[in-house]
mmCIF file of C-alpha atoms (C1' of nucleotides) in Angstrom:
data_model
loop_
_atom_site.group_PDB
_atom_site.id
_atom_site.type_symbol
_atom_site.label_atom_id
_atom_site.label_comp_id
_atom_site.label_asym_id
_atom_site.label_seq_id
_atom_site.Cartn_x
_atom_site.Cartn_y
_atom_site.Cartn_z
ATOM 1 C CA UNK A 1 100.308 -149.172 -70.186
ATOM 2 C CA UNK A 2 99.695 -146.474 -72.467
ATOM 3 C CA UNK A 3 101.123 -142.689 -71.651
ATOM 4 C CA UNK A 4 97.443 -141.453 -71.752
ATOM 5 C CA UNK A 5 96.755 -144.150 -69.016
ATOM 6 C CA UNK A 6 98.084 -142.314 -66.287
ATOM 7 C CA UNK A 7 97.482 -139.092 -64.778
ATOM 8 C CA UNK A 8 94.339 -137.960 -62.369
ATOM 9 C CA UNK A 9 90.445 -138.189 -62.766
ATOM 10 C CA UNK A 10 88.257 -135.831 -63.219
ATOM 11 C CA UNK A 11 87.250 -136.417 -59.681
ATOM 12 C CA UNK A 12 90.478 -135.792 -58.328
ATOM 13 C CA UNK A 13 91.316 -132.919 -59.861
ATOM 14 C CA UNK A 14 88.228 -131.594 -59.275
ATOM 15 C CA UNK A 15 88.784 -132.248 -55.394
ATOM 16 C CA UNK A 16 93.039 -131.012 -55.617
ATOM 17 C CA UNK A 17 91.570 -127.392 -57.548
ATOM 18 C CA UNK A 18 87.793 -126.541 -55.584
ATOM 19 C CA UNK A 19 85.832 -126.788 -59.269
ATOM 20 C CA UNK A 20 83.038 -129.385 -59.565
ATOM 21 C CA UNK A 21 83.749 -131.944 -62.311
ATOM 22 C CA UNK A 22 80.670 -130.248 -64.505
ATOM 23 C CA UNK A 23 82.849 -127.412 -64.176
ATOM 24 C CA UNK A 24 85.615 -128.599 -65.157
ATOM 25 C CA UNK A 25 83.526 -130.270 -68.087
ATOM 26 C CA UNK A 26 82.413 -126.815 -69.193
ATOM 27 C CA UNK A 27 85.646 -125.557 -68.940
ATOM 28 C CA UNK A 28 87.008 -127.418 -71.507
ATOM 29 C CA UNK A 29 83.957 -127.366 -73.798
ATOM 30 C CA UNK A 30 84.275 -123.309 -73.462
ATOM 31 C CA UNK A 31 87.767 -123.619 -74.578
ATOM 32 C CA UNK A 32 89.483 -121.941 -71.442
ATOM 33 C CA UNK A 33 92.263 -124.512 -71.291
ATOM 34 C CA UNK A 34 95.018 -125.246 -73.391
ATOM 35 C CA UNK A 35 94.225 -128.660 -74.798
ATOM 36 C CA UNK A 36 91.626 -130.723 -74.566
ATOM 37 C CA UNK A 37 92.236 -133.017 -71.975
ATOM 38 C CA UNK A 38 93.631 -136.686 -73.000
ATOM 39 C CA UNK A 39 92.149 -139.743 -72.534
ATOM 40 C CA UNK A 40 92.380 -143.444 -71.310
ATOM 41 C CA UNK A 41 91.171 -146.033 -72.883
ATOM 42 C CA UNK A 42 89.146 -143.651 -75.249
ATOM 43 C CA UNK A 43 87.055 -142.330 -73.001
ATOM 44 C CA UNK A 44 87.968 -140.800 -69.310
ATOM 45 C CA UNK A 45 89.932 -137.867 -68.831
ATOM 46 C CA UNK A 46 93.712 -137.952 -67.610
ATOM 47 C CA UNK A 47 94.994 -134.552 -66.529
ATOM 48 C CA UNK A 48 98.532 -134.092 -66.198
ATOM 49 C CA UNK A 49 100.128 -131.765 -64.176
ATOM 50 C CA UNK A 50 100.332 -129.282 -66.554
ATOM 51 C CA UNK A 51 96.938 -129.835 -67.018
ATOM 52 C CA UNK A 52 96.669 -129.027 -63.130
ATOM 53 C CA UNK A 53 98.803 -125.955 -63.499
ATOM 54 C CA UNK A 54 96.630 -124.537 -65.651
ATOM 55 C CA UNK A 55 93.205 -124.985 -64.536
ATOM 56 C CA UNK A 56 94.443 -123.718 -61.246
ATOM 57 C CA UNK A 57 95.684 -120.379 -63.062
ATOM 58 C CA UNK A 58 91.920 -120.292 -64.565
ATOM 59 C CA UNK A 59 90.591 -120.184 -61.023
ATOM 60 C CA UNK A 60 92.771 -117.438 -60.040
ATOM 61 C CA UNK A 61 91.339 -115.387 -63.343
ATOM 62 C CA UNK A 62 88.168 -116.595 -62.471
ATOM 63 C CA UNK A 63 88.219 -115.348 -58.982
ATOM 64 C CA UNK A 64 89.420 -111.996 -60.003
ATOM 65 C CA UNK A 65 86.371 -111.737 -61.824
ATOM 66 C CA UNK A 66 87.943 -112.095 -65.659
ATOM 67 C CA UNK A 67 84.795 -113.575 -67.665
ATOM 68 C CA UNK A 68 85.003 -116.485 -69.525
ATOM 69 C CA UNK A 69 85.022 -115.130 -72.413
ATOM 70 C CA UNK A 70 88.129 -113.258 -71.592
ATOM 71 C CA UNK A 71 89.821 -116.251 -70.596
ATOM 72 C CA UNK A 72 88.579 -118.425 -73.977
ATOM 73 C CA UNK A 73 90.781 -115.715 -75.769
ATOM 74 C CA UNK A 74 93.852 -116.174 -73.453
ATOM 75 C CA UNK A 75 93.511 -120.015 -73.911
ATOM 76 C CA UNK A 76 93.071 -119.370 -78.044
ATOM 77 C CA UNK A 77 95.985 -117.199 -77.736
ATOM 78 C CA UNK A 78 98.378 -119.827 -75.790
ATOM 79 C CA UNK A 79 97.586 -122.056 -78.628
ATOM 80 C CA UNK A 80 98.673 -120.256 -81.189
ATOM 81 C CA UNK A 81 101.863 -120.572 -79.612
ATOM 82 C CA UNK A 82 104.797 -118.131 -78.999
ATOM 83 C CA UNK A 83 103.896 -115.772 -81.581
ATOM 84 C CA UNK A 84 101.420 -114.268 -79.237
ATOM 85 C CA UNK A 85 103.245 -114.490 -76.222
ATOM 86 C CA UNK A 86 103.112 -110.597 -75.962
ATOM 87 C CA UNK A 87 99.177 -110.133 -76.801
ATOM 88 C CA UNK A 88 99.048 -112.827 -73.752
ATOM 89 C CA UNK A 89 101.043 -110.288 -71.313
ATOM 90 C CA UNK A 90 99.287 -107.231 -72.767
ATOM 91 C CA UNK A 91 95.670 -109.172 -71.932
ATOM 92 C CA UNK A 92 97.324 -109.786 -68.489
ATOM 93 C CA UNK A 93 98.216 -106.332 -67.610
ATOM 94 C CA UNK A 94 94.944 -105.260 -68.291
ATOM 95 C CA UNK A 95 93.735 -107.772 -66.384
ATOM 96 C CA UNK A 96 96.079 -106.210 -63.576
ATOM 97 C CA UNK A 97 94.812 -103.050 -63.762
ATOM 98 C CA UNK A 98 91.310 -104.195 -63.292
ATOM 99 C CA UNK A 99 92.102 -106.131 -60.219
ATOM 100 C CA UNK A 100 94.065 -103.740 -58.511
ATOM 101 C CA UNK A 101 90.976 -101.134 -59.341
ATOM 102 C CA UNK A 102 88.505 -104.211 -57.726
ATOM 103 C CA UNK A 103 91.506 -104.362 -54.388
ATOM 104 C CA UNK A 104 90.920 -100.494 -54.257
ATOM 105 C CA UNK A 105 87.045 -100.285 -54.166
ATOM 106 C CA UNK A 106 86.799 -103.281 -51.860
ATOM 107 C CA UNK A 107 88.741 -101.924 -49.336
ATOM 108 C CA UNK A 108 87.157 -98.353 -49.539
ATOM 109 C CA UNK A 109 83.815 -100.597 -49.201
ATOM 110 C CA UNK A 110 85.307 -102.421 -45.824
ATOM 111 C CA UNK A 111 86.417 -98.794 -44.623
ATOM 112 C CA UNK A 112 82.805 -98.389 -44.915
ATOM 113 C CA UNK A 113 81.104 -101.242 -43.115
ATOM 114 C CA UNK A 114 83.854 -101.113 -40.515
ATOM 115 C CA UNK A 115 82.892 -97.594 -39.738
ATOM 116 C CA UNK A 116 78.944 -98.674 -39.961
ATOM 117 C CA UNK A 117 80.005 -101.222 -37.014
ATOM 118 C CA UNK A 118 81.948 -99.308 -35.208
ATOM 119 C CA UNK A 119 78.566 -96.966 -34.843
ATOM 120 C CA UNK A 120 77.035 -99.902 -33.529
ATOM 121 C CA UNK A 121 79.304 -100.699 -31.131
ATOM 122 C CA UNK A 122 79.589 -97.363 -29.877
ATOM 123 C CA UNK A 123 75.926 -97.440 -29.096
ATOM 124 C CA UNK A 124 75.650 -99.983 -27.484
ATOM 125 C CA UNK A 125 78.227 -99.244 -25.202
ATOM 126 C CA UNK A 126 76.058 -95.879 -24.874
ATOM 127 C CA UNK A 127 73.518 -98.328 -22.884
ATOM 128 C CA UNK B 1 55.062 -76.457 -50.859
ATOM 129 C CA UNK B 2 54.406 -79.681 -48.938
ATOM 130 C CA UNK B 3 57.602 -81.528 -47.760
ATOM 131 C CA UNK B 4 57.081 -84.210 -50.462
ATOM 132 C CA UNK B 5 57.853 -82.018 -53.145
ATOM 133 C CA UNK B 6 61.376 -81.648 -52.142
ATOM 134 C CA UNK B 7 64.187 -83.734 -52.510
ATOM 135 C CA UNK B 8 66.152 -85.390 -55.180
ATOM 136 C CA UNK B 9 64.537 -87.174 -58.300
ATOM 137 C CA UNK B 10 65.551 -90.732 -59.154
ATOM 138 C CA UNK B 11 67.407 -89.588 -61.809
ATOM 139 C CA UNK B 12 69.796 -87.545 -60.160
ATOM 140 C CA UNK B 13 70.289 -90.056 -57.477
ATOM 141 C CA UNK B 14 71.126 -92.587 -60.058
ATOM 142 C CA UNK B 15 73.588 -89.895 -61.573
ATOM 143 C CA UNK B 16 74.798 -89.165 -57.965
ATOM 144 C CA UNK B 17 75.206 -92.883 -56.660
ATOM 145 C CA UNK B 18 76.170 -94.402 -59.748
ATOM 146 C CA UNK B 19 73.339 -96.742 -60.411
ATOM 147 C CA UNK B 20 70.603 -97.019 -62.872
ATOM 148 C CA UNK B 21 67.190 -95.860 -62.014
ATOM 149 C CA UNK B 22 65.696 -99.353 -63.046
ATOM 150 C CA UNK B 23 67.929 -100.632 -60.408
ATOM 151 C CA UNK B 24 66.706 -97.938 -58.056
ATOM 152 C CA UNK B 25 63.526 -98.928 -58.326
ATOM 153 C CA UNK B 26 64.402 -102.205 -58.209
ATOM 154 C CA UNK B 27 66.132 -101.830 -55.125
ATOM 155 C CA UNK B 28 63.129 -100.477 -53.286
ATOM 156 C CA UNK B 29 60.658 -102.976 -54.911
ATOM 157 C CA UNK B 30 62.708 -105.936 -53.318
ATOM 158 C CA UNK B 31 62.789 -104.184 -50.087
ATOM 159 C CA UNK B 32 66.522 -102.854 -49.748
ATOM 160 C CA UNK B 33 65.644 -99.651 -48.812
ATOM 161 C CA UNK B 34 64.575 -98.957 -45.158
ATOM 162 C CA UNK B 35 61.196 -97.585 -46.083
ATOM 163 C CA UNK B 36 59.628 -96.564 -49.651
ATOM 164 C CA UNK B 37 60.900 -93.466 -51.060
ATOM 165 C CA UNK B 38 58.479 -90.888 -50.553
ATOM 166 C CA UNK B 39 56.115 -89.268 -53.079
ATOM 167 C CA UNK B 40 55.896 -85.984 -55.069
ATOM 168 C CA UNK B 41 52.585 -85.080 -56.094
ATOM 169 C CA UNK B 42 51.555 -88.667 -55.113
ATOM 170 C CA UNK B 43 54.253 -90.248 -58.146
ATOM 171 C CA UNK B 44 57.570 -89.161 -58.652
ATOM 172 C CA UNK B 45 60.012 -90.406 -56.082
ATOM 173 C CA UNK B 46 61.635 -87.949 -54.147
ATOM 174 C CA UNK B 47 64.793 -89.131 -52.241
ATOM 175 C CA UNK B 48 66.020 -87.511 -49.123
ATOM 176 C CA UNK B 49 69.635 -86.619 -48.222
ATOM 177 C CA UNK B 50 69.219 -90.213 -45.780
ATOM 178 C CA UNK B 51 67.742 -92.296 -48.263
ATOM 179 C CA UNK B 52 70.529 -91.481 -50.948
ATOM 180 C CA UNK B 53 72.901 -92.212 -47.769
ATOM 181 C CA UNK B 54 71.307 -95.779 -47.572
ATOM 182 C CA UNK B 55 71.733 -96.643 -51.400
ATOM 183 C CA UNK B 56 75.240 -95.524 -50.676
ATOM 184 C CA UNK B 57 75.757 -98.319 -48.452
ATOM 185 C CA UNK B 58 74.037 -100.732 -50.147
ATOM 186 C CA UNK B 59 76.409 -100.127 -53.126
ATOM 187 C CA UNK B 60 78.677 -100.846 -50.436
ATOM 188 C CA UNK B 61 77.599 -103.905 -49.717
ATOM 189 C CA UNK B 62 76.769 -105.316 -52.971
ATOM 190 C CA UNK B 63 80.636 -104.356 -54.022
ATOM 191 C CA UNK B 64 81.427 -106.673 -51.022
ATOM 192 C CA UNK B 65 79.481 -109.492 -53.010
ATOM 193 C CA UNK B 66 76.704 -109.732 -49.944
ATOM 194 C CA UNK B 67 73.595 -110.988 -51.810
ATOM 195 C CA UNK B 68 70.725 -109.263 -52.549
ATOM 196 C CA UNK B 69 68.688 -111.554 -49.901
ATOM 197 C CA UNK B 70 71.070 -110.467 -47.118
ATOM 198 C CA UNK B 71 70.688 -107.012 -47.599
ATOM 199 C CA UNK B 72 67.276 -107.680 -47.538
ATOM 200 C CA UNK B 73 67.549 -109.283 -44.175
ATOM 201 C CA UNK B 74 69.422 -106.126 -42.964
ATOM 202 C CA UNK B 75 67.060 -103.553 -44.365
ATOM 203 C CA UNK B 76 63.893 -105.354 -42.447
ATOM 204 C CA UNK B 77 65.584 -105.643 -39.388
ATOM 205 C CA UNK B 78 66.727 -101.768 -39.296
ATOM 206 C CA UNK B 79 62.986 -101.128 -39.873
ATOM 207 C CA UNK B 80 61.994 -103.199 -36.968
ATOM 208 C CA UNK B 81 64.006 -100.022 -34.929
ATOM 209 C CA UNK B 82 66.218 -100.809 -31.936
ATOM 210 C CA UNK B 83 65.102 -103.919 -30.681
ATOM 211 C CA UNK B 84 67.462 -105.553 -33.642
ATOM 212 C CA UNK B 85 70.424 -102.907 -33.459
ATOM 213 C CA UNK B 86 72.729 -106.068 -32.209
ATOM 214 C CA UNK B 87 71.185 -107.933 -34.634
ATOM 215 C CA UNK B 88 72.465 -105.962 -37.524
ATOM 216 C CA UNK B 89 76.021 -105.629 -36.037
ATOM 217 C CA UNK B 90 76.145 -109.606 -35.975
ATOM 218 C CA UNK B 91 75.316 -109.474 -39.617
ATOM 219 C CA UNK B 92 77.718 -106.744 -40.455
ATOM 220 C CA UNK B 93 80.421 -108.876 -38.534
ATOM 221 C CA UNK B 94 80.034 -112.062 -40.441
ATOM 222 C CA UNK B 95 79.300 -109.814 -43.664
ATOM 223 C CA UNK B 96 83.179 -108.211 -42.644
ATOM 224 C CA UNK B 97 84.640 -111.577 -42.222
ATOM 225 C CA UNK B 98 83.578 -112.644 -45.862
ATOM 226 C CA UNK B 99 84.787 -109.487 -47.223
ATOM 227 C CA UNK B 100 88.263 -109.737 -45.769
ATOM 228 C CA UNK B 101 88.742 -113.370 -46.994
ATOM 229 C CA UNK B 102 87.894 -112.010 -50.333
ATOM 230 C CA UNK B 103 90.474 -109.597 -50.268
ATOM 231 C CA UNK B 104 92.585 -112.294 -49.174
ATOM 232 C CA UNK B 105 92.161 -114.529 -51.844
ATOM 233 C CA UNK B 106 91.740 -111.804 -54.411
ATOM 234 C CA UNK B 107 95.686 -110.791 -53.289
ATOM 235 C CA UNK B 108 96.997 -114.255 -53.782
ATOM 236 C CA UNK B 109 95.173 -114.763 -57.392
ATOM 237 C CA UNK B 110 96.997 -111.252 -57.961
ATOM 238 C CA UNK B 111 100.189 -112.516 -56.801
ATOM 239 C CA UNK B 112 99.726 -115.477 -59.263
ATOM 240 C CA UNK B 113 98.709 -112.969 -62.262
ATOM 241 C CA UNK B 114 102.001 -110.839 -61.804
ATOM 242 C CA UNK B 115 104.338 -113.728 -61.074
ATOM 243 C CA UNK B 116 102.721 -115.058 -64.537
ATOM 244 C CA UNK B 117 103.698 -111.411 -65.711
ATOM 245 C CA UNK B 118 106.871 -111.337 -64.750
ATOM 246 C CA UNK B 119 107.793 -114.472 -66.496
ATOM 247 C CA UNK B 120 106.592 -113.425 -69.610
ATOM 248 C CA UNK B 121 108.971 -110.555 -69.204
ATOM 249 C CA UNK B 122 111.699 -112.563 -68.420
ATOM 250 C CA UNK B 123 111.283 -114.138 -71.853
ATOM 251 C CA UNK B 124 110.147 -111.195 -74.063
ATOM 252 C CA UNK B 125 113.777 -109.604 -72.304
ATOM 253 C CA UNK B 126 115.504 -112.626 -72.730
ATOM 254 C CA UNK B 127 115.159 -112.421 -76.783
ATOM 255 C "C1'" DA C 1 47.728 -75.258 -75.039
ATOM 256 C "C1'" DT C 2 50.936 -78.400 -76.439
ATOM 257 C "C1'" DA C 3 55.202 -80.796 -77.330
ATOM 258 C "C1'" DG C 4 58.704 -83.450 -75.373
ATOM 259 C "C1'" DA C 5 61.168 -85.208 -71.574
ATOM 260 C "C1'" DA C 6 61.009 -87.614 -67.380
ATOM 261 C "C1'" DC C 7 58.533 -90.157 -64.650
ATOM 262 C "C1'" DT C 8 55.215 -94.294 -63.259
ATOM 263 C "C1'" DT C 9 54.008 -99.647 -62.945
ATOM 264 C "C1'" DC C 10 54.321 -104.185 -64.542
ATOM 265 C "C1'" DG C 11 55.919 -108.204 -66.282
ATOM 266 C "C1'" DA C 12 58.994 -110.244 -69.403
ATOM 267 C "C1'" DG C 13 63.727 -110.968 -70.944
ATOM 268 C "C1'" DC C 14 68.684 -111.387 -70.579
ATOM 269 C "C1'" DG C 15 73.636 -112.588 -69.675
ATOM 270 C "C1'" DC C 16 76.515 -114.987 -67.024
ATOM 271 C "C1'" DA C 17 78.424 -119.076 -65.067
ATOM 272 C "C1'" DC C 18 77.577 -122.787 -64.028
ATOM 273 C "C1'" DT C 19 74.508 -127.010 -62.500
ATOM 274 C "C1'" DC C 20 71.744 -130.808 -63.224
ATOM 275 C "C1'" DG C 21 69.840 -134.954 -65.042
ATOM 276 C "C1'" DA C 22 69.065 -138.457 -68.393
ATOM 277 C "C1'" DA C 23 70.860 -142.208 -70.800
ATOM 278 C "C1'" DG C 24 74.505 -144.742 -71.781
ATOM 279 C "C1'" DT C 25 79.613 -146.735 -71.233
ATOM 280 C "C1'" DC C 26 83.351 -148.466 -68.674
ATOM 281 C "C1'" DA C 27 86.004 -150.439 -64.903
ATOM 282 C "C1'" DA C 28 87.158 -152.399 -60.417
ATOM 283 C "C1'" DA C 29 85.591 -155.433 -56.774
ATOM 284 C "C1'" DC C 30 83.377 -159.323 -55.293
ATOM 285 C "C1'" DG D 1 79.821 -162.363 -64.695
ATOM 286 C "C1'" DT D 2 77.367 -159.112 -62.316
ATOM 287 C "C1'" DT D 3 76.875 -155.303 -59.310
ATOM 288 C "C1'" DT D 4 78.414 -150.740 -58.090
ATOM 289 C "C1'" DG D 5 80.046 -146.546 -58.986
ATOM 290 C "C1'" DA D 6 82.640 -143.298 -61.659
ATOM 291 C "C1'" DC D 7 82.823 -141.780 -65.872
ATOM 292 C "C1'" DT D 8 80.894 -140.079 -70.740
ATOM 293 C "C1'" DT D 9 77.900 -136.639 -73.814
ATOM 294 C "C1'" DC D 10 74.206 -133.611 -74.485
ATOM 295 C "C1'" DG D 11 70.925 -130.387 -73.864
ATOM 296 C "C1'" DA D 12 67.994 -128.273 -70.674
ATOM 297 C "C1'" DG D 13 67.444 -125.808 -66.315
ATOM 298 C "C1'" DT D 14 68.790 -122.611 -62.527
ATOM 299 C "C1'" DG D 15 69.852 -118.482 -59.730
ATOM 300 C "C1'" DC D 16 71.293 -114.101 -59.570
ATOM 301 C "C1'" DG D 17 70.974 -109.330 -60.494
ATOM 302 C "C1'" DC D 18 69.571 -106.588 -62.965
ATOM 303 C "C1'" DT D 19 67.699 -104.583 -67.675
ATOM 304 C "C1'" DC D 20 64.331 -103.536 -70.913
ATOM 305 C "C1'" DG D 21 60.131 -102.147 -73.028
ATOM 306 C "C1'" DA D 22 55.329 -101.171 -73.292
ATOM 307 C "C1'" DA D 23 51.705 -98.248 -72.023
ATOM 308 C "C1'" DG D 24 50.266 -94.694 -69.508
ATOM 309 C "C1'" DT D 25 50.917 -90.215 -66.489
ATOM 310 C "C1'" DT D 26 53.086 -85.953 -65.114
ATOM 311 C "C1'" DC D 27 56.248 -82.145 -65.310
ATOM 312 C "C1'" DT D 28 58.651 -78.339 -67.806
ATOM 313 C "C1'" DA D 29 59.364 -75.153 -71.321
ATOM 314 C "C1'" DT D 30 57.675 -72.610 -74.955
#
DNA sequence: ATAGAACTTCGAGCGCACTCGAAGTCAAAC
DNA sequence: GTTTGACTTCGAGTGCGCTCGAAGTTCTAT
C-alpha cells in the first residue's frame, strides 16, 4: 500500500468541509490550494489532512467574501515558500480590515431592519 | 409649478444613496420600488424624500445578502397596503434570522483569519 | 438659437463563482 | 466477470446582479 493510497475522497471531504466535489474540482484547477491534490492509483484524489486544513481555511476566505482571485495569489504565495511569509500576513491584514468594515455595515443594516420590525410590531399592537 | 417638477433627480439620489443610476433604474424596472418614480415633464424621474427612504432600505437589505427576488416579494406586498402588513413582518423576521447567522459565521471565519495572523507573527517575532 | 450635459428606453453584455453533463475509467461487491 | 457507482477530465452552461452602450430626447447655460 502506497502512501498516496490513503487519505479521504473527494466525496468525503466534500461532505467533512460543505463544498460540492465540482467545487472542490475548481478549486484546485483555480490554483487556491497549496498543492495539487495526490493521487491513488493514478487517478482519484487523496486529501490529507493538511489538505483538509486548508481547504477549510479557503472557505473561511471565501465566506468573508475574499474573491478567488485573491485567494489564487495567497495559494501562489504559500508556494513560494517562507520567503513570502510576510506578503502572506500583509494580504491577510488587509483582508482583516475588509471584514471587520463588512461586520460594521451588516450590523448597522440589522439595526435597520430590526427597527423596520419593530414598526410593525408596534402597529399591530395599535389594533 | 406642478408637483412633478419637484424632487430629486436620479442623479443626485444615486450620489446621495450610493448607487448607480443604471442600478436605480434597474431597481424600479424589476419592481423594488413601491411604486414608479414619478415624472417631470412626463421623463425625468423625480424622487421624493420617501422614495429615496425606500432605496435606503433596500440597500439595506441587499447588504444583508436578501436576493433581489425577495425584495421583490416585499415591495409587491407593501403595495397591496395593509391587508399584508403581517405579511411583511414574517418576511423581515426570517430575512433577520439569515442575517444574524451571517454575522455569526462571518465572526468565526474572522476568528480563523486572525488566529492565522497571529501565528504568522509568532514566527516573523520569533526570527 | 445652440451647444453640451443629463436624462430617457431598450436590449445586450459582463464578471463572478460555481454547476452541470458528457464520455470515459476505475474499483468494490456480488 | 459483470454490474454499480464513484471517480476522472473537459468544456459548456447557469444565475445573479448589475453594467454598458446606442440612439434619441430634454434641460440648462450662454
Amino acid at each position: 500500500m502506497t502512501i498516496t493510497e490513503q487519505g479521504l475522497s473527494i466525496a468525503q471531504v466534500a461532505e467533512l468541509v460543505g463544498v460540492s466535489a465540482h467545487a472542490l474540482r475548481y478549486y484546485e484547477r483555480e490554483g487556491l490550494l497549496r498543492n495539487p491534490i495526490e493521487r491513488a492509483s493514478s487517478s482519484h484524489r487523496r486529501y490529507t489532512e493538511a489538505d483538509v486544513n486548508w481547504v477549510r481555511f479557503v472557505t473561511k476566505l471565501r465566506s468573508t467574501a475574499m474573491p478567488i482571485a485573491r485567494i489564487k495569489e495567497y495559494a501562489a504565495l504559500a508556494r513560494q515558500g517562507d520567503a513570502t511569509r510576510q506578503a502572506r500576513l500583509d494580504l491577510l491584514l488587509v483582508h482583516r480590515m475588509s471584514v471587520v468594515a463588512q461586520l460594521e455595515e451588516m450590523t448597522k443594516s440589522l439595526a435597520a431592519i430590526d427597527y423596520k420590525i419593530a414598526t410593525y410590531e408596534e402597529r399591530t399592537a395599535q389594533q
